[in-house]
């Protein structure tokens, strides 16, 4: 796939002292992602990955690029708080960006946001579908004493395989329970909806699919499908 070269330096105030500062840098001139997965276009990615450290703060930065493809990363760890200031993948005219933070203390709370702007998966390789994706995703929660998360998404006016795509949804979840589920997806004349709660006695998670244009999903499919149902029970023993 390619190779990295690099080195670093460590600063000490004296022979017996701890590390005051450290810097390490890796450089590459030719990383070919096709060697990692055959569906990805052949690449010659070049750039640097840098890690710097002081007693109070660690910083990770990356800038890697090839023609029409670029990855930028900036993250820090200080005062037991991990912050993702920037993670951005640009492929031709589209991009995926993410930010977030996570505490390493107490309840280990976290937040994350992802933005998709005119992203076309086929820009990465011919094995991926042609699309124009625009979406926002967000999540927040805690990891201790037990994980809990609240998440939501909105698919703004997009296209997938030439068909109009929109959607939105939200939910709250933990290891035993999913609540406040409201989700809707629309692809061409096909829609899917999910709503309700799941995991506790008496709760119901309702779903409905109204696929009037199956050919929009795959050219191998013809006709239409309409179905609906209810999921009950628990995480360990779901029933539908």
PDB file of C-alpha atoms in Angstrom:
ATOM      1  CA  UNK A   1       0.000   0.000   0.000  1.00  0.00           C
ATOM      2  CA  UNK A   2       2.960   2.296   0.530  1.00  0.00           C
ATOM      3  CA  UNK A   3       5.252   3.299   3.341  1.00  0.00           C
ATOM      4  CA  UNK A   4       5.869   6.028   5.893  1.00  0.00           C
ATOM      5  CA  UNK A   5       9.196   7.495   6.889  1.00  0.00           C
ATOM      6  CA  UNK A   6       9.882   9.832   9.755  1.00  0.00           C
ATOM      7  CA  UNK A   7      11.372  10.540  13.104  1.00  0.00           C
ATOM      8  CA  UNK A   8      11.055  12.672  16.183  1.00  0.00           C
ATOM      9  CA  UNK A   9      12.718  14.504  18.985  1.00  0.00           C
ATOM     10  CA  UNK A  10      12.343  14.570  22.764  1.00  0.00           C
ATOM     11  CA  UNK A  11      13.205  17.522  24.999  1.00  0.00           C
ATOM     12  CA  UNK A  12      14.254  17.185  28.652  1.00  0.00           C
ATOM     13  CA  UNK A  13      15.347  19.853  31.103  1.00  0.00           C
ATOM     14  CA  UNK A  14      18.000  17.480  32.491  1.00  0.00           C
ATOM     15  CA  UNK A  15      19.313  13.902  32.330  1.00  0.00           C
ATOM     16  CA  UNK A  16      17.083  12.736  35.176  1.00  0.00           C
ATOM     17  CA  UNK A  17      14.094  14.937  34.338  1.00  0.00           C
ATOM     18  CA  UNK A  18      10.872  13.862  32.703  1.00  0.00           C
ATOM     19  CA  UNK A  19       9.922  14.669  29.128  1.00  0.00           C
ATOM     20  CA  UNK A  20       9.188  18.389  28.656  1.00  0.00           C
ATOM     21  CA  UNK A  21       8.091  18.065  25.032  1.00  0.00           C
ATOM     22  CA  UNK A  22       8.140  15.541  22.219  1.00  0.00           C
ATOM     23  CA  UNK A  23       7.422  15.703  18.500  1.00  0.00           C
ATOM     24  CA  UNK A  24       7.099  12.826  16.056  1.00  0.00           C
ATOM     25  CA  UNK A  25       6.392  13.149  12.326  1.00  0.00           C
ATOM     26  CA  UNK A  26       5.604  10.537   9.698  1.00  0.00           C
ATOM     27  CA  UNK A  27       5.762  11.356   5.986  1.00  0.00           C
ATOM     28  CA  UNK A  28       4.559   9.465   2.928  1.00  0.00           C
ATOM     29  CA  UNK A  29       4.858  10.170  -0.771  1.00  0.00           C
ATOM     30  CA  UNK A  30       2.863   7.305  -2.234  1.00  0.00           C
ATOM     31  CA  UNK A  31       0.061   5.453  -0.436  1.00  0.00           C
ATOM     32  CA  UNK A  32      -2.111   3.384  -2.773  1.00  0.00           C
ATOM     33  CA  UNK A  33      -5.515   2.686  -1.186  1.00  0.00           C
ATOM     34  CA  UNK A  34      -6.310   0.186  -3.927  1.00  0.00           C
ATOM     35  CA  UNK A  35      -3.905  -2.211  -2.241  1.00  0.00           C
ATOM     36  CA  UNK A  36      -6.104  -2.009   0.848  1.00  0.00           C
ATOM     37  CA  UNK A  37      -9.393  -2.590  -1.001  1.00  0.00           C
ATOM     38  CA  UNK A  38      -9.789  -3.448  -4.662  1.00  0.00           C
ATOM     39  CA  UNK A  39     -12.936  -1.302  -5.087  1.00  0.00           C
ATOM     40  CA  UNK A  40     -11.027   1.933  -4.327  1.00  0.00           C
ATOM     41  CA  UNK A  41      -9.349   3.924  -7.104  1.00  0.00           C
ATOM     42  CA  UNK A  42      -5.585   3.734  -7.430  1.00  0.00           C
ATOM     43  CA  UNK A  43      -4.010   6.555  -5.416  1.00  0.00           C
ATOM     44  CA  UNK A  44      -0.629   8.106  -4.659  1.00  0.00           C
ATOM     45  CA  UNK A  45      -1.419   9.846  -1.381  1.00  0.00           C
ATOM     46  CA  UNK A  46       1.261  12.106   0.076  1.00  0.00           C
ATOM     47  CA  UNK A  47       1.456  14.073   3.303  1.00  0.00           C
ATOM     48  CA  UNK A  48       2.354  14.139   6.968  1.00  0.00           C
ATOM     49  CA  UNK A  49       1.064  12.850  10.285  1.00  0.00           C
ATOM     50  CA  UNK A  50       2.387  14.750  13.307  1.00  0.00           C
ATOM     51  CA  UNK A  51       2.127  14.019  17.024  1.00  0.00           C
ATOM     52  CA  UNK A  52       3.268  16.566  19.586  1.00  0.00           C
ATOM     53  CA  UNK A  53       3.223  16.167  23.349  1.00  0.00           C
ATOM     54  CA  UNK A  54       3.769  18.354  26.394  1.00  0.00           C
ATOM     55  CA  UNK A  55       3.005  17.521  30.031  1.00  0.00           C
ATOM     56  CA  UNK A  56      -0.418  19.162  29.681  1.00  0.00           C
ATOM     57  CA  UNK A  57      -1.460  18.558  26.073  1.00  0.00           C
ATOM     58  CA  UNK A  58      -1.115  16.069  23.239  1.00  0.00           C
ATOM     59  CA  UNK A  59      -1.915  17.025  19.643  1.00  0.00           C
ATOM     60  CA  UNK A  60      -2.441  14.822  16.591  1.00  0.00           C
ATOM     61  CA  UNK A  61      -2.534  16.398  13.127  1.00  0.00           C
ATOM     62  CA  UNK A  62      -2.686  14.878   9.657  1.00  0.00           C
ATOM     63  CA  UNK A  63      -2.751  16.294   6.143  1.00  0.00           C
ATOM     64  CA  UNK A  64      -2.850  13.687   3.383  1.00  0.00           C
ATOM     65  CA  UNK A  65      -3.776  14.352  -0.226  1.00  0.00           C
ATOM     66  CA  UNK A  66      -3.855  13.071  -3.786  1.00  0.00           C
ATOM     67  CA  UNK A  67      -5.520  14.459  -6.894  1.00  0.00           C
ATOM     68  CA  UNK A  68      -9.156  15.148  -5.962  1.00  0.00           C
ATOM     69  CA  UNK A  69      -8.761  13.487  -2.563  1.00  0.00           C
ATOM     70  CA  UNK A  70      -7.730  15.030   0.771  1.00  0.00           C
ATOM     71  CA  UNK A  71      -7.879  14.122   4.469  1.00  0.00           C
ATOM     72  CA  UNK A  72      -7.317  16.671   7.252  1.00  0.00           C
ATOM     73  CA  UNK A  73      -7.292  15.812  10.955  1.00  0.00           C
ATOM     74  CA  UNK A  74      -6.770  17.904  14.091  1.00  0.00           C
ATOM     75  CA  UNK A  75      -7.299  16.414  17.540  1.00  0.00           C
ATOM     76  CA  UNK A  76      -6.103  17.205  21.078  1.00  0.00           C
ATOM     77  CA  UNK A  77      -6.079  15.607  24.510  1.00  0.00           C
ATOM     78  CA  UNK A  78      -5.828  17.945  27.507  1.00  0.00           C
ATOM     79  CA  UNK A  79      -7.312  17.969  31.002  1.00  0.00           C
ATOM     80  CA  UNK A  80      -8.860  14.522  30.391  1.00  0.00           C
ATOM     81  CA  UNK A  81     -10.841  15.908  27.442  1.00  0.00           C
ATOM     82  CA  UNK A  82     -10.371  14.407  23.987  1.00  0.00           C
ATOM     83  CA  UNK A  83     -11.406  16.888  21.283  1.00  0.00           C
ATOM     84  CA  UNK A  84     -11.768  16.235  17.585  1.00  0.00           C
ATOM     85  CA  UNK A  85     -11.469  19.757  16.214  1.00  0.00           C
ATOM     86  CA  UNK A  86     -11.555  18.704  12.592  1.00  0.00           C
ATOM     87  CA  UNK A  87     -11.839  15.546  10.551  1.00  0.00           C
ATOM     88  CA  UNK A  88     -12.547  16.276   6.903  1.00  0.00           C
ATOM     89  CA  UNK A  89     -12.485  13.957   3.921  1.00  0.00           C
ATOM     90  CA  UNK A  90     -12.793  15.697   0.572  1.00  0.00           C
ATOM     91  CA  UNK A  91     -13.397  13.654  -2.564  1.00  0.00           C
ATOM     92  CA  UNK A  92     -13.596  15.821  -5.679  1.00  0.00           C
ATOM     93  CA  UNK A  93     -16.361  18.397  -4.984  1.00  0.00           C
ATOM     94  CA  UNK A  94     -17.901  16.567  -2.029  1.00  0.00           C
ATOM     95  CA  UNK A  95     -16.862  16.223   1.580  1.00  0.00           C
ATOM     96  CA  UNK A  96     -17.569  14.566   4.920  1.00  0.00           C
ATOM     97  CA  UNK A  97     -16.680  16.567   8.056  1.00  0.00           C
ATOM     98  CA  UNK A  98     -16.788  15.570  11.712  1.00  0.00           C
ATOM     99  CA  UNK A  99     -16.207  17.236  15.070  1.00  0.00           C
ATOM    100  CA  UNK A 100     -16.671  15.992  18.596  1.00  0.00           C
ATOM    101  CA  UNK A 101     -15.356  15.618  22.092  1.00  0.00           C
ATOM    102  CA  UNK A 102     -15.253  12.988  24.822  1.00  0.00           C
ATOM    103  CA  UNK A 103     -14.448  13.294  28.492  1.00  0.00           C
ATOM    104  CA  UNK A 104     -12.245  10.644  30.070  1.00  0.00           C
ATOM    105  CA  UNK A 105     -13.600  11.435  33.537  1.00  0.00           C
ATOM    106  CA  UNK A 106     -16.774  10.810  35.564  1.00  0.00           C
ATOM    107  CA  UNK A 107     -19.628   9.809  33.249  1.00  0.00           C
ATOM    108  CA  UNK A 108     -17.362  10.025  30.178  1.00  0.00           C
ATOM    109  CA  UNK A 109     -19.801  12.260  28.337  1.00  0.00           C
ATOM    110  CA  UNK A 110     -19.403  12.714  24.582  1.00  0.00           C
ATOM    111  CA  UNK A 111     -20.803  14.659  21.645  1.00  0.00           C
ATOM    112  CA  UNK A 112     -20.288  14.176  17.911  1.00  0.00           C
ATOM    113  CA  UNK A 113     -21.448  15.915  14.752  1.00  0.00           C
ATOM    114  CA  UNK A 114     -21.047  14.781  11.150  1.00  0.00           C
ATOM    115  CA  UNK A 115     -21.855  16.829   8.063  1.00  0.00           C
ATOM    116  CA  UNK A 116     -22.055  15.400   4.556  1.00  0.00           C
ATOM    117  CA  UNK A 117     -21.919  17.938   1.730  1.00  0.00           C
ATOM    118  CA  UNK A 118     -22.464  16.846  -1.888  1.00  0.00           C
ATOM    119  CA  UNK A 119     -20.537  13.638  -1.231  1.00  0.00           C
ATOM    120  CA  UNK A 120     -20.345  11.131  -4.097  1.00  0.00           C
ATOM    121  CA  UNK A 121     -19.113   7.665  -3.019  1.00  0.00           C
ATOM    122  CA  UNK A 122     -18.209   6.840  -6.630  1.00  0.00           C
ATOM    123  CA  UNK A 123     -15.433   9.455  -6.358  1.00  0.00           C
ATOM    124  CA  UNK A 124     -13.596   6.859  -4.240  1.00  0.00           C
ATOM    125  CA  UNK A 125     -13.997   4.038  -6.742  1.00  0.00           C
ATOM    126  CA  UNK A 126     -16.170   2.581  -9.483  1.00  0.00           C
ATOM    127  CA  UNK A 127     -17.461  -0.083  -7.086  1.00  0.00           C
ATOM    128  CA  UNK A 128     -19.430   2.513  -5.109  1.00  0.00           C
ATOM    129  CA  UNK A 129     -22.809   3.988  -6.127  1.00  0.00           C
ATOM    130  CA  UNK A 130     -23.118   7.364  -7.842  1.00  0.00           C
ATOM    131  CA  UNK A 131     -24.757   9.798  -5.434  1.00  0.00           C
ATOM    132  CA  UNK A 132     -25.057  13.398  -4.281  1.00  0.00           C
ATOM    133  CA  UNK A 133     -25.424  13.057  -0.513  1.00  0.00           C
ATOM    134  CA  UNK A 134     -26.233  15.907   1.875  1.00  0.00           C
ATOM    135  CA  UNK A 135     -26.846  15.080   5.519  1.00  0.00           C
ATOM    136  CA  UNK A 136     -26.318  16.081   9.135  1.00  0.00           C
ATOM    137  CA  UNK A 137     -25.850  13.568  11.957  1.00  0.00           C
ATOM    138  CA  UNK A 138     -25.422  14.202  15.663  1.00  0.00           C
ATOM    139  CA  UNK A 139     -25.039  12.138  18.801  1.00  0.00           C
ATOM    140  CA  UNK A 140     -24.477  12.790  22.487  1.00  0.00           C
ATOM    141  CA  UNK A 141     -24.421  10.688  25.594  1.00  0.00           C
ATOM    142  CA  UNK A 142     -22.376   9.085  28.358  1.00  0.00           C
ATOM    143  CA  UNK A 143     -20.359   5.873  28.671  1.00  0.00           C
ATOM    144  CA  UNK A 144     -20.452   5.437  32.453  1.00  0.00           C
ATOM    145  CA  UNK A 145     -21.755   3.943  34.619  1.00  0.00           C
ATOM    146  CA  UNK A 146     -23.665   2.506  31.628  1.00  0.00           C
ATOM    147  CA  UNK A 147     -23.736   3.846  28.095  1.00  0.00           C
ATOM    148  CA  UNK A 148     -26.619   6.035  26.933  1.00  0.00           C
ATOM    149  CA  UNK A 149     -26.912   7.863  23.630  1.00  0.00           C
ATOM    150  CA  UNK A 150     -29.293  10.284  21.927  1.00  0.00           C
ATOM    151  CA  UNK A 151     -28.851  10.495  18.159  1.00  0.00           C
ATOM    152  CA  UNK A 152     -30.494  12.111  15.184  1.00  0.00           C
ATOM    153  CA  UNK A 153     -30.024  12.553  11.460  1.00  0.00           C
ATOM    154  CA  UNK A 154     -31.380  14.583   8.590  1.00  0.00           C
ATOM    155  CA  UNK A 155     -30.826  13.669   4.959  1.00  0.00           C
ATOM    156  CA  UNK A 156     -31.310  16.878   3.035  1.00  0.00           C
ATOM    157  CA  UNK A 157     -32.156  16.960  -0.681  1.00  0.00           C
ATOM    158  CA  UNK A 158     -29.925  14.221  -2.061  1.00  0.00           C
ATOM    159  CA  UNK A 159     -29.700  11.739  -4.898  1.00  0.00           C
ATOM    160  CA  UNK A 160     -28.757   8.076  -4.862  1.00  0.00           C
ATOM    161  CA  UNK A 161     -28.331   6.234  -8.141  1.00  0.00           C
ATOM    162  CA  UNK A 162     -30.163   9.081  -9.868  1.00  0.00           C
ATOM    163  CA  UNK A 163     -33.172   8.952  -7.541  1.00  0.00           C
ATOM    164  CA  UNK A 164     -34.294  11.600  -5.033  1.00  0.00           C
ATOM    165  CA  UNK A 165     -33.357  10.714  -1.447  1.00  0.00           C
ATOM    166  CA  UNK A 166     -34.495  12.429   1.776  1.00  0.00           C
ATOM    167  CA  UNK A 167     -35.013  11.407   5.372  1.00  0.00           C
ATOM    168  CA  UNK A 168     -34.805  12.218   9.043  1.00  0.00           C
ATOM    169  CA  UNK A 169     -34.835  10.446  12.340  1.00  0.00           C
ATOM    170  CA  UNK A 170     -34.019  10.417  16.036  1.00  0.00           C
ATOM    171  CA  UNK A 171     -33.771   7.976  18.935  1.00  0.00           C
ATOM    172  CA  UNK A 172     -32.563   7.458  22.487  1.00  0.00           C
ATOM    173  CA  UNK A 173     -30.860   4.205  23.391  1.00  0.00           C
ATOM    174  CA  UNK A 174     -29.034   2.262  26.060  1.00  0.00           C
ATOM    175  CA  UNK A 175     -28.032  -1.372  26.393  1.00  0.00           C
ATOM    176  CA  UNK A 176     -31.587  -2.528  27.206  1.00  0.00           C
ATOM    177  CA  UNK A 177     -33.954   0.044  25.771  1.00  0.00           C
ATOM    178  CA  UNK A 178     -34.629   2.152  22.655  1.00  0.00           C
ATOM    179  CA  UNK A 179     -37.093   5.015  22.977  1.00  0.00           C
ATOM    180  CA  UNK A 180     -38.411   8.013  21.104  1.00  0.00           C
ATOM    181  CA  UNK A 181     -37.771   6.422  17.724  1.00  0.00           C
ATOM    182  CA  UNK A 182     -39.031   8.508  14.816  1.00  0.00           C
ATOM    183  CA  UNK A 183     -37.464   7.822  11.421  1.00  0.00           C
ATOM    184  CA  UNK A 184     -38.515   8.345   7.812  1.00  0.00           C
ATOM    185  CA  UNK A 185     -36.670   7.556   4.582  1.00  0.00           C
ATOM    186  CA  UNK A 186     -37.771   8.271   1.033  1.00  0.00           C
ATOM    187  CA  UNK A 187     -36.063   7.051  -2.157  1.00  0.00           C
ATOM    188  CA  UNK A 188     -37.925   7.921  -5.337  1.00  0.00           C
ATOM    189  CA  UNK A 189     -41.469   6.574  -4.754  1.00  0.00           C
ATOM    190  CA  UNK A 190     -40.360   4.254  -1.952  1.00  0.00           C
ATOM    191  CA  UNK A 191     -40.773   5.143   1.718  1.00  0.00           C
ATOM    192  CA  UNK A 192     -39.904   3.513   5.028  1.00  0.00           C
ATOM    193  CA  UNK A 193     -41.053   4.615   8.487  1.00  0.00           C
ATOM    194  CA  UNK A 194     -40.179   3.436  11.989  1.00  0.00           C
ATOM    195  CA  UNK A 195     -41.626   4.809  15.243  1.00  0.00           C
ATOM    196  CA  UNK A 196     -42.158   3.899  18.859  1.00  0.00           C
ATOM    197  CA  UNK A 197     -40.184   2.302  21.674  1.00  0.00           C
ATOM    198  CA  UNK A 198     -38.604  -1.083  22.244  1.00  0.00           C
ATOM    199  CA  UNK A 199     -37.180  -3.087  25.100  1.00  0.00           C
ATOM    200  CA  UNK A 200     -39.586  -2.608  28.009  1.00  0.00           C
ATOM    201  CA  UNK A 201     -42.799  -4.591  28.667  1.00  0.00           C
ATOM    202  CA  UNK A 202     -45.741  -3.321  26.634  1.00  0.00           C
ATOM    203  CA  UNK A 203     -43.649  -1.201  24.270  1.00  0.00           C
ATOM    204  CA  UNK A 204     -43.982  -1.433  20.503  1.00  0.00           C
ATOM    205  CA  UNK A 205     -41.697  -0.446  17.650  1.00  0.00           C
ATOM    206  CA  UNK A 206     -43.836   0.017  14.548  1.00  0.00           C
ATOM    207  CA  UNK A 207     -42.454  -0.167  11.007  1.00  0.00           C
ATOM    208  CA  UNK A 208     -43.928   0.366   7.564  1.00  0.00           C
ATOM    209  CA  UNK A 209     -42.499  -0.015   4.062  1.00  0.00           C
ATOM    210  CA  UNK A 210     -44.291   1.319   0.990  1.00  0.00           C
ATOM    211  CA  UNK A 211     -42.093   0.500  -1.998  1.00  0.00           C
ATOM    212  CA  UNK A 212     -43.974   1.476  -5.131  1.00  0.00           C
ATOM    213  CA  UNK A 213     -40.880   1.655  -7.333  1.00  0.00           C
ATOM    214  CA  UNK A 214     -38.540  -1.225  -6.537  1.00  0.00           C
ATOM    215  CA  UNK A 215     -36.568  -0.599  -9.711  1.00  0.00           C
ATOM    216  CA  UNK A 216     -35.224   2.569  -8.066  1.00  0.00           C
ATOM    217  CA  UNK A 217     -33.539   0.384  -5.448  1.00  0.00           C
ATOM    218  CA  UNK A 218     -32.093  -2.085  -7.946  1.00  0.00           C
ATOM    219  CA  UNK A 219     -32.510  -2.588 -11.676  1.00  0.00           C
ATOM    220  CA  UNK A 220     -32.964  -6.306 -10.955  1.00  0.00           C
ATOM    221  CA  UNK A 221     -36.179  -5.618  -9.046  1.00  0.00           C
ATOM    222  CA  UNK A 222     -39.615  -5.043 -10.537  1.00  0.00           C
ATOM    223  CA  UNK A 223     -43.043  -4.292  -9.089  1.00  0.00           C
ATOM    224  CA  UNK A 224     -43.982  -2.974  -5.670  1.00  0.00           C
ATOM    225  CA  UNK A 225     -44.095  -4.073  -2.040  1.00  0.00           C
ATOM    226  CA  UNK A 226     -46.176  -2.821   0.878  1.00  0.00           C
ATOM    227  CA  UNK A 227     -45.582  -4.225   4.346  1.00  0.00           C
ATOM    228  CA  UNK A 228     -45.880  -3.224   7.975  1.00  0.00           C
ATOM    229  CA  UNK A 229     -45.379  -4.736  11.373  1.00  0.00           C
ATOM    230  CA  UNK A 230     -44.632  -4.351  15.047  1.00  0.00           C
ATOM    231  CA  UNK A 231     -41.573  -5.403  17.015  1.00  0.00           C
ATOM    232  CA  UNK A 232     -42.016  -6.141  20.737  1.00  0.00           C
ATOM    233  CA  UNK A 233     -40.144  -8.002  23.421  1.00  0.00           C
ATOM    234  CA  UNK A 234     -36.657  -7.215  24.656  1.00  0.00           C
ATOM    235  CA  UNK A 235     -33.126  -6.877  23.315  1.00  0.00           C
ATOM    236  CA  UNK A 236     -32.439 -10.483  24.296  1.00  0.00           C
ATOM    237  CA  UNK A 237     -35.734 -11.832  22.948  1.00  0.00           C
ATOM    238  CA  UNK A 238     -37.283  -9.599  20.254  1.00  0.00           C
ATOM    239  CA  UNK A 239     -40.636 -10.606  18.753  1.00  0.00           C
ATOM    240  CA  UNK A 240     -42.269  -9.478  15.519  1.00  0.00           C
TER     241      UNK A 240
END
